[in-house]
Amino acid sequence: MESSRPARPSHTRVHNDRLALELLLARGPLTAPELVAGTGLSRPTIADLVGRLQRADLIEVVGEDDRARRGPRARLYGIAGRRAHVVGLDLRADGIHVAVSDLSGTVVAERAAPLEPATLDAITAALAVIDDAVDEVGADMPHTIAVGAPGLVDPATGLLRPRGEAAWHAELIDALRLRATTVLVENEANLAGIAELEAGAGRDTFALLWLGDGVGAATVLDGALRRGASGGAGELGFLPVPGTAGRPSATACGGGFHDLASGGAVRGLAARHGVTARDDGQAPRDGHGPAAPAALVRAAATGDAGPGGGAFLDALAANVALGAAAISAVLDPGCVILGGPVGRAGGTELAHRVSDHLRSLSPLPTEVLTSAVEGNEILRGAVQVALAATRGALFDGD
């Protein structure tokens, strides 16, 4: 029997370097003794590693440990955030949200702007917003730009198939390839699911049900996002359901779950129950004036929608539960998280009502929660995806 080959020194160094870098990302600035304790590596190995990572400009001295009572203070080492910058984008048909992060994960600039969906003007304006955010931090070309957009993204090619007024998104993405080393594209609901896994209510296995102008879902199984063979996993708008006037087709989701839970459906339910609301400025992702779906749902959830608010919210919950029941029956995720502007606006009040309806539809125990991600979940997911790609390239010496 042949003995296994010993690891080459270069591979060992890469492994040790990544071990230390991941520890610094997880726990913040550390001293050399703390790196020894956290990695299990020897003092000489850590000393060599620290010098090597400093020369590569991946870590830097960020201060001194003031906990020492006697003797010189130990240096604190942290990730050199300036080493690289990434950009996260949240695109929609009529606007753009931008976040620039350094390598440490600190967001150093943000921008948001409405856009006219006319192709040429929208692309020019969007690029100007992105460039302005990058210029603010004095960054060179970003290492990675990660884009979240509505539409199908082919997992094999990374190409976006946009919808309707958002056709200009594909042309914008082509233009971005001249502004970054790497451009990654992901469906907006999937990015929200990634953000939920990393910084929200998501655990190892769950489904995020996206409720906004449109509907969709992100599926996370065993800690990994599942996109499907063509990138279409979670296209719940096309799901045939009872209670609609027809059936969806291969080219249109009218008659599917979209007609029960989309922004238009929320407005229709609100009108039937006499629910109105003023735009409170908390629903920028689906802002359509005073009758924004998220504003209507928030008013009902907080008791500010008048006597019809409870019935409106319950009717919406019954509709949403049909989509949750389908997810539960096919995937049995054990947990469905209500995300998107409408899901987040409904909070625990909507989640509890959906849970009650779901228990009557499905024999499978399925917890229903509301999103716990702070801020724009798509933008946060995009930054996380961009950081993962950039760190993988830099930490492994690619």
CSV table of C-alpha atoms in Angstrom, one decimal:
chain,number,residue,atom,x,y,z
A,1,MET,CA,0.0,0.0,0.0
A,2,GLU,CA,1.4,3.3,-1.0
A,3,SER,CA,1.8,6.0,1.7
A,4,SER,CA,0.0,9.2,1.1
A,5,ARG,CA,2.1,12.1,-0.1
A,6,PRO,CA,3.0,14.8,2.4
A,7,ALA,CA,1.4,18.2,1.9
A,8,ARG,CA,3.7,20.5,0.0
A,9,PRO,CA,5.0,23.5,2.1
A,10,SER,CA,3.1,25.9,-0.1
A,11,HIS,CA,-0.2,24.2,0.5
A,12,THR,CA,0.5,24.1,4.2
A,13,ARG,CA,1.3,27.8,4.3
A,14,VAL,CA,-1.9,28.6,2.4
A,15,HIS,CA,-3.9,26.5,4.8
A,16,ASN,CA,-2.3,28.1,7.9
A,17,ASP,CA,-2.7,31.6,6.4
A,18,ARG,CA,-6.4,31.1,5.7
A,19,LEU,CA,-6.9,29.6,9.2
A,20,ALA,CA,-5.4,32.8,10.8
A,21,LEU,CA,-7.2,35.2,8.4
A,22,GLU,CA,-10.6,33.5,9.1
A,23,LEU,CA,-10.0,33.7,12.8
A,24,LEU,CA,-9.2,37.4,12.5
A,25,LEU,CA,-12.4,37.9,10.5
A,26,ALA,CA,-14.5,36.0,13.1
A,27,ARG,CA,-13.0,37.4,16.3
A,28,GLY,CA,-11.5,40.8,15.3
A,29,PRO,CA,-8.0,42.1,16.1
A,30,LEU,CA,-5.9,39.5,18.0
A,31,THR,CA,-2.4,39.3,19.4
A,32,ALA,CA,0.1,36.8,18.3
A,33,PRO,CA,-0.4,34.7,21.4
A,34,GLU,CA,-4.2,34.7,20.8
A,35,LEU,CA,-3.5,33.6,17.2
A,36,VAL,CA,-1.4,30.7,18.6
A,37,ALA,CA,-4.2,29.7,20.9
A,38,GLY,CA,-7.0,30.1,18.3
A,39,THR,CA,-5.3,28.3,15.5
A,40,GLY,CA,-3.3,25.7,17.4
A,41,LEU,CA,-0.2,26.6,15.5
A,42,SER,CA,3.2,27.0,17.1
A,43,ARG,CA,4.7,30.3,18.1
A,44,PRO,CA,7.4,30.2,15.4
A,45,THR,CA,4.8,29.3,12.7
A,46,ILE,CA,2.6,32.2,13.8
A,47,ALA,CA,5.6,34.6,13.8
A,48,ASP,CA,6.4,33.5,10.2
A,49,LEU,CA,2.8,33.7,9.2
A,50,VAL,CA,2.3,37.2,10.6
A,51,GLY,CA,5.3,38.5,8.8
A,52,ARG,CA,4.2,36.9,5.6
A,53,LEU,CA,0.7,38.3,5.8
A,54,GLN,CA,2.0,41.8,6.6
A,55,ARG,CA,4.2,41.7,3.6
A,56,ALA,CA,1.2,40.7,1.5
A,57,ASP,CA,-0.7,43.6,3.0
A,58,LEU,CA,-3.4,41.3,4.2
A,59,ILE,CA,-3.0,42.1,7.9
A,60,GLU,CA,-1.7,45.1,9.8
A,61,VAL,CA,-1.0,46.3,13.3
A,62,VAL,CA,-4.2,48.0,14.4
A,63,GLY,CA,-3.3,48.8,18.0
A,64,GLU,CA,-1.9,47.4,21.2
A,65,ASP,CA,-3.4,45.1,23.8
A,66,ASP,CA,-4.0,47.2,26.9
A,67,ARG,CA,-4.9,44.3,29.0
A,68,ALA,CA,-1.3,43.5,29.9
A,69,ARG,CA,-0.4,44.6,33.4
A,70,ARG,CA,3.3,44.3,33.2
A,71,GLY,CA,5.8,44.4,30.4
A,72,PRO,CA,5.4,45.8,26.8
A,73,ARG,CA,2.0,45.7,25.3
A,74,ALA,CA,1.4,43.1,22.6
A,75,ARG,CA,0.5,44.2,19.2
A,76,LEU,CA,-3.0,43.7,17.9
A,77,TYR,CA,-3.3,42.4,14.3
A,78,GLY,CA,-6.3,42.9,12.1
A,79,ILE,CA,-7.4,42.5,8.5
A,80,ALA,CA,-6.0,45.2,6.3
A,81,GLY,CA,-9.3,46.5,5.0
A,82,ARG,CA,-7.7,48.8,2.4
A,83,ARG,CA,-6.2,45.8,0.6
A,84,ALA,CA,-9.2,45.5,-1.6
A,85,HIS,CA,-12.7,46.9,-2.0
A,86,VAL,CA,-15.9,45.2,-3.2
A,87,VAL,CA,-19.2,46.6,-4.4
A,88,GLY,CA,-22.7,45.2,-3.7
A,89,LEU,CA,-25.6,46.4,-6.0
A,90,ASP,CA,-29.3,46.1,-5.5
A,91,LEU,CA,-30.9,46.7,-8.9
A,92,ARG,CA,-34.6,47.3,-9.6
A,93,ALA,CA,-36.4,48.5,-12.7
A,94,ASP,CA,-36.5,52.1,-11.5
A,95,GLY,CA,-33.6,52.5,-9.0
A,96,ILE,CA,-30.2,51.3,-7.7
A,97,HIS,CA,-28.7,50.8,-4.2
A,98,VAL,CA,-24.9,50.7,-3.9
A,99,ALA,CA,-22.7,49.6,-1.0
A,100,VAL,CA,-18.8,49.6,-1.0
A,101,SER,CA,-17.1,47.5,1.5
A,102,ASP,CA,-13.4,47.1,2.4
A,103,LEU,CA,-11.8,43.6,2.8
A,104,SER,CA,-12.6,43.5,6.5
A,105,GLY,CA,-16.4,43.7,5.8
A,106,THR,CA,-16.8,47.3,6.8
A,107,VAL,CA,-19.2,49.2,4.6
A,108,VAL,CA,-17.4,52.5,3.8
A,109,ALA,CA,-19.8,54.1,1.4
A,110,GLU,CA,-23.5,53.8,0.3
A,111,ARG,CA,-25.6,55.3,-2.3
A,112,ALA,CA,-29.2,55.1,-3.5
A,113,ALA,CA,-30.9,56.7,-6.5
A,114,PRO,CA,-34.1,56.5,-8.5
A,115,LEU,CA,-33.6,55.8,-12.2
A,116,GLU,CA,-35.7,56.2,-15.3
A,117,PRO,CA,-36.0,52.8,-16.9
A,118,ALA,CA,-35.1,54.1,-20.4
A,119,THR,CA,-32.1,51.9,-21.2
A,120,LEU,CA,-29.3,54.3,-22.2
A,121,ASP,CA,-30.1,56.9,-19.6
A,122,ALA,CA,-30.5,54.4,-16.8
A,123,ILE,CA,-27.2,52.7,-17.5
A,124,THR,CA,-25.3,56.0,-17.6
A,125,ALA,CA,-27.0,57.2,-14.4
A,126,ALA,CA,-26.4,53.9,-12.6
A,127,LEU,CA,-22.7,53.9,-13.5
A,128,ALA,CA,-22.4,57.4,-12.2
A,129,VAL,CA,-23.9,56.4,-8.9
A,130,ILE,CA,-21.5,53.4,-8.6
A,131,ASP,CA,-18.4,55.5,-9.6
A,132,ASP,CA,-19.4,58.2,-7.0
A,133,ALA,CA,-19.5,55.6,-4.2
A,134,VAL,CA,-16.2,54.1,-5.2
A,135,ASP,CA,-14.5,57.5,-5.6
A,136,GLU,CA,-15.7,58.5,-2.1
A,137,VAL,CA,-13.4,56.0,-0.5
A,138,GLY,CA,-10.5,56.6,-2.9
A,139,ALA,CA,-10.6,53.0,-4.0
A,140,ASP,CA,-9.0,51.7,-7.2
A,141,MET,CA,-10.9,49.3,-9.4
A,142,PRO,CA,-13.1,47.1,-7.0
A,143,HIS,CA,-12.0,43.5,-6.9
A,144,THR,CA,-15.5,42.2,-7.1
A,145,ILE,CA,-18.9,43.6,-7.9
A,146,ALA,CA,-21.9,41.5,-6.9
A,147,VAL,CA,-25.2,42.4,-8.4
A,148,GLY,CA,-28.7,41.4,-7.1
A,149,ALA,CA,-31.5,41.8,-9.6
A,150,PRO,CA,-35.0,40.4,-10.3
A,151,GLY,CA,-35.0,37.7,-13.0
A,152,LEU,CA,-33.4,34.4,-13.7
A,153,VAL,CA,-29.7,33.9,-13.5
A,154,ASP,CA,-28.2,31.0,-15.3
A,155,PRO,CA,-25.9,29.2,-12.7
A,156,ALA,CA,-23.7,27.9,-15.5
A,157,THR,CA,-23.0,31.2,-17.3
A,158,GLY,CA,-23.9,33.8,-14.7
A,159,LEU,CA,-26.0,35.6,-17.3
A,160,LEU,CA,-29.1,37.4,-16.2
A,161,ARG,CA,-32.5,37.1,-18.0
A,162,PRO,CA,-34.2,40.3,-16.8
A,163,ARG,CA,-37.9,41.0,-16.7
A,164,GLY,CA,-40.0,43.7,-18.3
A,165,GLU,CA,-38.8,47.3,-17.5
A,166,ALA,CA,-35.6,45.9,-16.0
A,167,ALA,CA,-34.2,44.8,-19.5
A,168,TRP,CA,-31.4,47.4,-19.1
A,169,HIS,CA,-30.0,45.5,-16.2
A,170,ALA,CA,-28.2,43.0,-18.5
A,171,GLU,CA,-26.6,45.9,-20.4
A,172,LEU,CA,-25.5,47.5,-17.2
A,173,ILE,CA,-23.9,44.3,-16.0
A,174,ASP,CA,-21.9,44.1,-19.3
A,175,ALA,CA,-20.6,47.7,-18.7
A,176,LEU,CA,-19.6,46.8,-15.1
A,177,ARG,CA,-17.2,44.1,-16.4
A,178,LEU,CA,-14.9,47.0,-17.3
A,179,ARG,CA,-15.0,48.4,-13.7
A,180,ALA,CA,-14.0,45.3,-11.7
A,181,THR,CA,-11.8,42.2,-11.7
A,182,THR,CA,-14.9,40.0,-11.2
A,183,VAL,CA,-18.6,40.6,-11.7
A,184,LEU,CA,-21.1,38.2,-10.1
A,185,VAL,CA,-24.8,38.2,-10.7
A,186,GLU,CA,-27.5,36.7,-8.4
A,187,ASN,CA,-31.3,36.7,-8.1
A,188,GLU,CA,-32.4,39.2,-5.5
A,189,ALA,CA,-34.3,36.7,-3.4
A,190,ASN,CA,-31.3,34.4,-3.3
A,191,LEU,CA,-29.1,37.2,-2.0
A,192,ALA,CA,-31.7,37.9,0.7
A,193,GLY,CA,-31.5,34.2,1.6
A,194,ILE,CA,-27.7,34.4,1.8
A,195,ALA,CA,-28.0,37.5,4.1
A,196,GLU,CA,-30.5,35.7,6.2
A,197,LEU,CA,-28.2,32.7,6.6
A,198,GLU,CA,-25.2,34.9,7.6
A,199,ALA,CA,-26.8,37.6,9.7
A,200,GLY,CA,-30.5,36.9,10.1
A,201,ALA,CA,-33.0,34.3,11.4
A,202,GLY,CA,-31.9,31.6,9.0
A,203,ARG,CA,-30.3,28.4,10.3
A,204,ASP,CA,-28.8,25.5,8.4
A,205,THR,CA,-31.9,24.7,6.5
A,206,PHE,CA,-34.8,27.1,5.7
A,207,ALA,CA,-36.7,28.8,2.9
A,208,LEU,CA,-37.0,32.5,2.6
A,209,LEU,CA,-40.3,33.6,1.0
A,210,TRP,CA,-39.8,36.9,-0.8
A,211,LEU,CA,-42.8,39.2,-0.7
A,212,GLY,CA,-42.5,42.5,-2.6
A,213,ASP,CA,-43.8,43.8,-5.9
A,214,GLY,CA,-43.2,40.2,-7.1
A,215,VAL,CA,-42.9,37.0,-5.2
A,216,GLY,CA,-40.1,34.4,-5.0
A,217,ALA,CA,-38.2,32.2,-2.7
A,218,ALA,CA,-34.6,31.3,-1.7
A,219,THR,CA,-33.9,27.8,-0.6
A,220,VAL,CA,-31.0,27.0,1.8
A,221,LEU,CA,-30.4,23.3,2.5
A,222,ASP,CA,-27.6,22.1,4.7
A,223,GLY,CA,-26.1,25.5,4.8
A,224,ALA,CA,-25.9,25.9,1.0
A,225,LEU,CA,-28.1,28.0,-1.4
A,226,ARG,CA,-29.9,25.8,-4.0
A,227,ARG,CA,-30.4,27.5,-7.3
A,228,GLY,CA,-31.8,24.7,-9.4
A,229,ALA,CA,-30.7,23.3,-12.7
A,230,SER,CA,-31.6,26.5,-14.6
A,231,GLY,CA,-31.4,29.0,-11.7
A,232,GLY,CA,-35.2,29.0,-11.4
A,233,ALA,CA,-35.6,27.4,-7.9
A,234,GLY,CA,-38.0,29.6,-6.0
A,235,GLU,CA,-40.0,31.0,-8.9
A,236,LEU,CA,-43.1,30.8,-6.9
A,237,GLY,CA,-45.0,33.4,-8.9
A,238,PHE,CA,-45.6,30.7,-11.5
A,239,LEU,CA,-47.0,28.2,-8.9
A,240,PRO,CA,-50.6,27.2,-9.8
A,241,VAL,CA,-52.8,27.8,-6.7
A,242,PRO,CA,-56.5,27.9,-5.9
A,243,GLY,CA,-58.2,31.3,-5.7
A,244,THR,CA,-57.0,32.9,-8.9
A,245,ALA,CA,-58.9,33.6,-12.1
A,246,GLY,CA,-56.8,31.3,-14.3
A,247,ARG,CA,-53.5,29.5,-14.6
A,248,PRO,CA,-49.9,30.7,-15.2
A,249,SER,CA,-48.2,30.0,-18.5
A,250,ALA,CA,-44.6,29.5,-19.6
A,251,THR,CA,-44.4,33.3,-20.4
A,252,ALA,CA,-46.6,34.9,-17.7
A,253,CYS,CA,-47.2,34.3,-14.0
A,254,GLY,CA,-50.7,35.7,-14.0
A,255,GLY,CA,-53.1,33.2,-12.5
A,256,GLY,CA,-50.3,31.8,-10.3
A,257,PHE,CA,-49.3,32.5,-6.7
A,258,HIS,CA,-48.2,36.0,-8.0
A,259,ASP,CA,-51.9,36.9,-8.2
A,260,LEU,CA,-52.4,36.1,-4.5
A,261,ALA,CA,-49.3,37.6,-2.8
A,262,SER,CA,-47.6,40.2,-5.1
A,263,GLY,CA,-47.7,43.9,-4.5
A,264,GLY,CA,-50.7,44.3,-6.8
A,265,ALA,CA,-52.5,41.6,-4.9
A,266,VAL,CA,-51.7,43.3,-1.6
A,267,ARG,CA,-53.2,46.6,-2.9
A,268,GLY,CA,-56.3,44.7,-4.1
A,269,LEU,CA,-56.9,43.1,-0.7
A,270,ALA,CA,-56.3,46.4,1.0
A,271,ALA,CA,-58.9,48.1,-1.2
A,272,ARG,CA,-61.5,45.4,-0.5
A,273,HIS,CA,-61.0,45.8,3.2
A,274,GLY,CA,-60.9,49.6,3.2
A,275,VAL,CA,-57.3,49.7,4.3
A,276,THR,CA,-55.3,52.8,3.5
A,277,ALA,CA,-51.9,54.0,4.6
A,278,ARG,CA,-49.5,56.9,4.1
A,279,ASP,CA,-45.9,56.1,2.9
A,280,ASP,CA,-43.9,56.3,6.1
A,281,GLY,CA,-40.5,56.2,4.3
A,282,GLN,CA,-39.7,52.7,5.6
A,283,ALA,CA,-40.4,50.8,2.4
A,284,PRO,CA,-38.0,52.1,-0.2
A,285,ARG,CA,-37.8,48.9,-2.1
A,286,ASP,CA,-41.4,49.0,-3.4
A,287,GLY,CA,-42.2,52.7,-3.1
A,288,HIS,CA,-45.3,53.5,-5.1
A,289,GLY,CA,-46.6,56.5,-3.2
A,290,PRO,CA,-49.2,56.4,-0.4
A,291,ALA,CA,-50.5,52.9,-1.3
A,292,ALA,CA,-47.1,51.1,-1.2
A,293,PRO,CA,-47.9,47.5,-0.3
A,294,ALA,CA,-45.3,47.5,2.6
A,295,ALA,CA,-46.9,50.6,4.0
A,296,LEU,CA,-50.4,49.0,3.9
A,297,VAL,CA,-49.2,45.9,5.6
A,298,ARG,CA,-47.2,47.8,8.2
A,299,ALA,CA,-50.2,49.9,9.0
A,300,ALA,CA,-52.4,46.7,9.5
A,301,ALA,CA,-49.7,45.0,11.6
A,302,THR,CA,-49.4,47.9,13.9
A,303,GLY,CA,-53.1,48.5,14.3
A,304,ASP,CA,-53.1,51.8,12.3
A,305,ALA,CA,-55.2,50.7,9.4
A,306,GLY,CA,-58.6,51.0,10.9
A,307,PRO,CA,-61.2,48.3,11.6
A,308,GLY,CA,-60.5,46.4,8.4
A,309,GLY,CA,-56.8,46.0,9.1
A,310,GLY,CA,-57.1,42.7,10.9
A,311,ALA,CA,-59.3,41.0,8.3
A,312,PHE,CA,-56.9,42.4,5.6
A,313,LEU,CA,-53.9,40.9,7.3
A,314,ASP,CA,-55.6,37.6,7.8
A,315,ALA,CA,-56.6,37.4,4.2
A,316,LEU,CA,-53.1,38.1,3.1
A,317,ALA,CA,-51.7,35.5,5.5
A,318,ALA,CA,-54.1,32.9,4.1
A,319,ASN,CA,-52.8,33.6,0.6
A,320,VAL,CA,-49.1,33.6,1.7
A,321,ALA,CA,-49.7,30.3,3.5
A,322,LEU,CA,-50.5,28.6,0.2
A,323,GLY,CA,-47.0,29.3,-1.1
A,324,ALA,CA,-45.5,28.3,2.3
A,325,ALA,CA,-47.4,25.1,2.2
A,326,ALA,CA,-46.1,24.2,-1.3
A,327,ILE,CA,-42.5,24.9,-0.1
A,328,SER,CA,-43.1,22.8,3.0
A,329,ALA,CA,-44.6,19.9,1.0
A,330,VAL,CA,-41.8,19.7,-1.5
A,331,LEU,CA,-38.7,20.6,0.6
A,332,ASP,CA,-39.7,20.2,4.3
A,333,PRO,CA,-37.3,23.0,5.3
A,334,GLY,CA,-38.7,23.2,8.9
A,335,CYS,CA,-38.6,27.0,8.7
A,336,VAL,CA,-40.1,29.6,6.3
A,337,ILE,CA,-38.9,33.1,6.7
A,338,LEU,CA,-41.0,36.0,5.4
A,339,GLY,CA,-38.7,38.5,3.7
A,340,GLY,CA,-38.9,41.3,1.2
A,341,PRO,CA,-40.6,44.6,1.9
A,342,VAL,CA,-44.0,43.1,2.5
A,343,GLY,CA,-42.8,40.2,4.6
A,344,ARG,CA,-40.6,42.5,6.8
A,345,ALA,CA,-43.4,45.1,7.1
A,346,GLY,CA,-45.8,42.4,8.4
A,347,GLY,CA,-43.4,41.4,11.2
A,348,THR,CA,-44.4,38.9,13.8
A,349,GLU,CA,-48.1,39.7,13.4
A,350,LEU,CA,-48.1,38.5,9.8
A,351,ALA,CA,-45.8,35.6,10.5
A,352,HIS,CA,-48.0,34.3,13.3
A,353,ARG,CA,-51.1,34.4,11.1
A,354,VAL,CA,-49.3,32.6,8.3
A,355,SER,CA,-48.2,30.0,10.8
A,356,ASP,CA,-51.8,29.5,11.9
A,357,HIS,CA,-53.0,29.0,8.4
A,358,LEU,CA,-50.1,26.8,7.4
A,359,ARG,CA,-50.8,24.4,10.3
A,360,SER,CA,-54.2,23.7,8.8
A,361,LEU,CA,-52.7,23.1,5.4
A,362,SER,CA,-49.6,20.9,6.1
A,363,PRO,CA,-48.9,18.0,8.4
A,364,LEU,CA,-45.2,19.0,8.4
A,365,PRO,CA,-44.0,21.1,11.4
A,366,THR,CA,-42.9,24.4,9.8
A,367,GLU,CA,-41.8,27.4,11.8
A,368,VAL,CA,-42.7,30.8,10.3
A,369,LEU,CA,-40.5,33.7,11.1
A,370,THR,CA,-40.0,37.2,9.9
A,371,SER,CA,-36.6,38.4,8.5
A,372,ALA,CA,-34.1,39.5,11.1
A,373,VAL,CA,-31.6,41.1,8.7
A,374,GLU,CA,-30.9,44.7,9.5
A,375,GLY,CA,-31.1,47.1,6.6
A,376,ASN,CA,-31.3,46.2,2.9
A,377,GLU,CA,-31.1,42.4,2.8
A,378,ILE,CA,-30.3,42.2,-0.9
A,379,LEU,CA,-27.5,44.7,-0.6
A,380,ARG,CA,-26.1,42.9,2.4
A,381,GLY,CA,-26.2,39.6,0.6
A,382,ALA,CA,-24.5,41.1,-2.4
A,383,VAL,CA,-21.7,42.5,-0.3
A,384,GLN,CA,-21.3,39.1,1.4
A,385,VAL,CA,-21.0,37.3,-2.0
A,386,ALA,CA,-18.5,39.8,-3.2
A,387,LEU,CA,-16.4,39.5,-0.1
A,388,ALA,CA,-16.4,35.7,-0.2
A,389,ALA,CA,-15.1,35.8,-3.8
A,390,THR,CA,-12.5,38.4,-3.1
A,391,ARG,CA,-11.2,36.8,0.1
A,392,GLY,CA,-11.1,33.4,-1.6
A,393,ALA,CA,-8.9,34.9,-4.3
A,394,LEU,CA,-6.6,36.9,-2.0
A,395,PHE,CA,-6.4,34.5,0.9
A,396,ASP,CA,-5.5,31.5,-1.3
A,397,GLY,CA,-3.0,33.5,-3.3
A,398,ASP,CA,-4.9,33.2,-6.6
